[in-house]
Structure formats: C-alpha cells, structure tokens
mmCIF file of C-alpha atoms in Angstrom:
data_model
loop_
_atom_site.group_PDB
_atom_site.id
_atom_site.type_symbol
_atom_site.label_atom_id
_atom_site.label_comp_id
_atom_site.label_asym_id
_atom_site.label_seq_id
_atom_site.Cartn_x
_atom_site.Cartn_y
_atom_site.Cartn_z
ATOM 1 C CA GLN A 180 62.154 14.158 -7.895
ATOM 2 C CA VAL A 181 59.795 16.852 -6.797
ATOM 3 C CA GLN A 182 56.600 15.694 -5.073
ATOM 4 C CA LEU A 183 53.557 17.838 -3.928
ATOM 5 C CA VAL A 184 51.182 15.778 -2.110
ATOM 6 C CA GLU A 185 47.988 17.235 -0.813
ATOM 7 C CA SER A 186 45.322 15.844 1.832
ATOM 8 C CA GLY A 187 42.651 17.062 3.965
ATOM 9 C CA GLY A 188 40.029 17.586 1.271
ATOM 10 C CA GLY A 189 36.356 15.984 1.889
ATOM 11 C CA LEU A 190 32.785 16.413 2.429
ATOM 12 C CA VAL A 191 31.718 19.061 4.797
ATOM 13 C CA GLN A 192 28.502 20.833 5.563
ATOM 14 C CA PRO A 193 28.169 24.701 5.245
ATOM 15 C CA GLY A 194 29.479 26.475 8.014
ATOM 16 C CA GLY A 195 31.971 23.875 8.636
ATOM 17 C CA SER A 196 35.798 23.698 8.421
ATOM 18 C CA LEU A 197 38.661 21.913 6.901
ATOM 19 C CA ARG A 198 42.228 22.023 7.098
ATOM 20 C CA LEU A 199 44.090 21.069 3.625
ATOM 21 C CA SER A 200 47.746 20.032 3.758
ATOM 22 C CA CYS A 201 50.543 19.844 1.222
ATOM 23 C CA VAL A 202 53.842 17.794 2.076
ATOM 24 C CA THR A 203 56.625 18.716 -0.475
ATOM 25 C CA SER A 204 59.596 16.805 -1.101
ATOM 26 C CA GLY A 205 62.520 17.348 -3.731
ATOM 27 C CA ILE A 206 62.801 21.055 -3.107
ATOM 28 C CA ILE A 207 64.404 23.443 -0.752
ATOM 29 C CA PHE A 208 61.084 24.287 0.745
ATOM 30 C CA SER A 209 62.378 27.622 2.537
ATOM 31 C CA THR A 210 63.279 29.273 -0.886
ATOM 32 C CA TYR A 211 59.923 28.517 -2.689
ATOM 33 C CA ILE A 212 56.470 30.152 -2.441
ATOM 34 C CA MET A 213 53.742 28.428 -1.796
ATOM 35 C CA ALA A 214 50.146 28.827 -2.752
ATOM 36 C CA TRP A 215 46.671 27.377 -3.071
ATOM 37 C CA TYR A 216 44.632 27.237 -5.963
ATOM 38 C CA ARG A 217 41.133 25.996 -6.625
ATOM 39 C CA GLN A 218 39.220 24.791 -9.837
ATOM 40 C CA THR A 219 35.751 23.912 -10.850
ATOM 41 C CA PRO A 220 34.556 22.611 -14.110
ATOM 42 C CA ALA A 221 32.923 25.943 -14.758
ATOM 43 C CA LYS A 222 36.018 28.060 -13.817
ATOM 44 C CA GLN A 223 39.383 28.775 -14.355
ATOM 45 C CA ARG A 224 41.965 27.624 -11.985
ATOM 46 C CA GLU A 225 41.933 30.630 -9.574
ATOM 47 C CA LEU A 226 44.318 31.854 -6.716
ATOM 48 C CA VAL A 227 42.918 31.252 -3.117
ATOM 49 C CA ALA A 228 45.971 32.146 -0.966
ATOM 50 C CA ILE A 229 49.551 32.570 -1.263
ATOM 51 C CA ILE A 230 52.346 32.886 1.319
ATOM 52 C CA THR A 231 56.018 33.736 0.229
ATOM 53 C CA ASN A 232 59.268 32.126 1.690
ATOM 54 C CA GLY A 233 59.427 35.051 4.242
ATOM 55 C CA GLY A 234 56.048 34.367 5.648
ATOM 56 C CA SER A 235 53.950 37.007 3.734
ATOM 57 C CA THR A 236 50.463 36.083 3.130
ATOM 58 C CA ASN A 237 47.751 37.315 0.894
ATOM 59 C CA THR A 238 44.344 35.484 0.260
ATOM 60 C CA ALA A 239 41.755 36.203 -2.270
ATOM 61 C CA ASP A 240 38.568 38.407 -1.606
ATOM 62 C CA SER A 241 36.426 35.766 -2.159
ATOM 63 C CA VAL A 242 37.950 33.821 1.090
ATOM 64 C CA LYS A 243 39.259 36.537 2.891
ATOM 65 C CA GLY A 244 38.718 36.533 6.737
ATOM 66 C CA ARG A 245 37.494 32.737 6.299
ATOM 67 C CA PHE A 246 40.678 31.085 5.110
ATOM 68 C CA THR A 247 44.326 31.515 6.141
ATOM 69 C CA ILE A 248 47.133 29.884 4.687
ATOM 70 C CA SER A 249 50.530 28.863 7.089
ATOM 71 C CA ARG A 250 53.891 27.000 6.399
ATOM 72 C CA ASN A 251 55.739 25.179 8.407
ATOM 73 C CA ASN A 252 59.364 25.133 6.772
ATOM 74 C CA ALA A 253 60.981 22.323 9.409
ATOM 75 C CA ASN A 254 58.467 19.742 7.653
ATOM 76 C CA SER A 255 58.183 21.144 4.589
ATOM 77 C CA THR A 256 54.723 21.538 4.509
ATOM 78 C CA VAL A 257 51.973 24.599 3.462
ATOM 79 C CA TYR A 258 48.443 24.228 5.017
ATOM 80 C CA LEU A 259 45.164 26.083 4.090
ATOM 81 C CA HIS A 260 42.838 26.665 6.865
ATOM 82 C CA MET A 261 39.437 26.690 5.858
ATOM 83 C CA ASN A 262 36.539 28.176 8.041
ATOM 84 C CA SER A 263 32.939 28.967 7.760
ATOM 85 C CA LEU A 264 32.789 27.193 4.550
ATOM 86 C CA LYS A 265 30.280 27.634 1.564
ATOM 87 C CA PRO A 266 28.708 25.708 -0.910
ATOM 88 C CA GLU A 267 30.671 27.909 -3.448
ATOM 89 C CA ASP A 268 33.910 26.767 -1.873
ATOM 90 C CA THR A 269 33.305 23.467 -3.631
ATOM 91 C CA ALA A 270 36.110 22.639 -5.786
ATOM 92 C CA VAL A 271 39.498 21.034 -6.417
ATOM 93 C CA TYR A 272 42.425 22.216 -4.395
ATOM 94 C CA TYR A 273 45.739 22.182 -5.898
ATOM 95 C CA CYS A 274 49.028 23.333 -4.051
ATOM 96 C CA ASN A 275 51.673 25.429 -5.785
ATOM 97 C CA ALA A 276 55.358 25.925 -5.257
ATOM 98 C CA ARG A 277 57.094 28.373 -7.239
ATOM 99 C CA HIS A 278 60.649 29.388 -6.586
ATOM 100 C CA SER A 279 61.691 32.711 -4.993
ATOM 101 C CA VAL A 280 64.039 33.641 -7.529
ATOM 102 C CA ASN A 281 63.664 31.209 -10.507
ATOM 103 C CA TYR A 282 60.058 31.568 -11.291
ATOM 104 C CA GLN A 283 60.242 28.949 -13.732
ATOM 105 C CA ASN A 284 60.822 26.253 -11.416
ATOM 106 C CA ALA A 285 57.235 25.675 -10.491
ATOM 107 C CA TYR A 286 55.410 22.458 -9.511
ATOM 108 C CA TRP A 287 51.729 21.281 -8.942
ATOM 109 C CA GLY A 288 50.290 18.916 -6.670
ATOM 110 C CA GLN A 289 47.552 16.198 -7.902
ATOM 111 C CA GLY A 290 44.551 18.149 -6.045
ATOM 112 C CA THR A 291 42.116 17.264 -3.498
ATOM 113 C CA GLN A 292 38.486 17.790 -3.771
ATOM 114 C CA VAL A 293 36.536 19.818 -1.210
ATOM 115 C CA THR A 294 32.923 19.610 -1.205
ATOM 116 C CA VAL A 295 30.643 21.743 0.792
ATOM 117 C CA SER A 296 27.171 20.432 0.692
ATOM 118 C CA SER A 297 24.204 19.742 3.191
#
C-alpha cells in the first residue's frame, strides 16, 4: 500500500519560515519524481516545486528564491523549505509522487495546511 504523509504545516507570520516533509512508503522512492503542489478554494491546484529522481529541481516563478525542494532517498522523504513566506502562500500543500518511467503510477498525499497571517 502506497502512502504519502505530509507534515510541517501550520500558522506562521509573514516573513517566517516553515519546512514541510513528505514521508513515503510502498514505493521505490529513488525511482519517483517528487513534487509539491498547493491549492486554495479560489484556485486550481498548482505546481510549486519538483525534484527528479536524479536530483534536478525546478520551482514556480511565484516562489523562486524563497522555496527550495530537496529529497533524501535514504529515508524516502521529500522536503519543501519555505522562507520569506507571504500571505498569498496560504494554501493546502500536497505531496505528489510520479514514477520516472511509468507516469501513470502517481500518488498524492492528504495535504497539509499552511497559513501565513499576522
């Protein structure tokens, strides 16, 4: 059974930092492309950051220079390091795993709420 479990969300003041974690099980983590998405009630789910199984990364323009994605294959975990948070970063953040070859093998976590407010 595949599981993706996010943690690390919460309430933070503007300018603050958070680190999200997504622990996976049931997949061969090193063969999966990992990504973080976010969604608000007013917007469709959007890609925030992605890291390939080879370690290449990319981030959305809206978070470039503030957010960093990383992965630890030894503990099957992907992280999203968020700095200089803004109120517009408020959203539910979701972890996504997609196999690097068989793209139809894709999984989602349950999401973790991030609220940026003073």
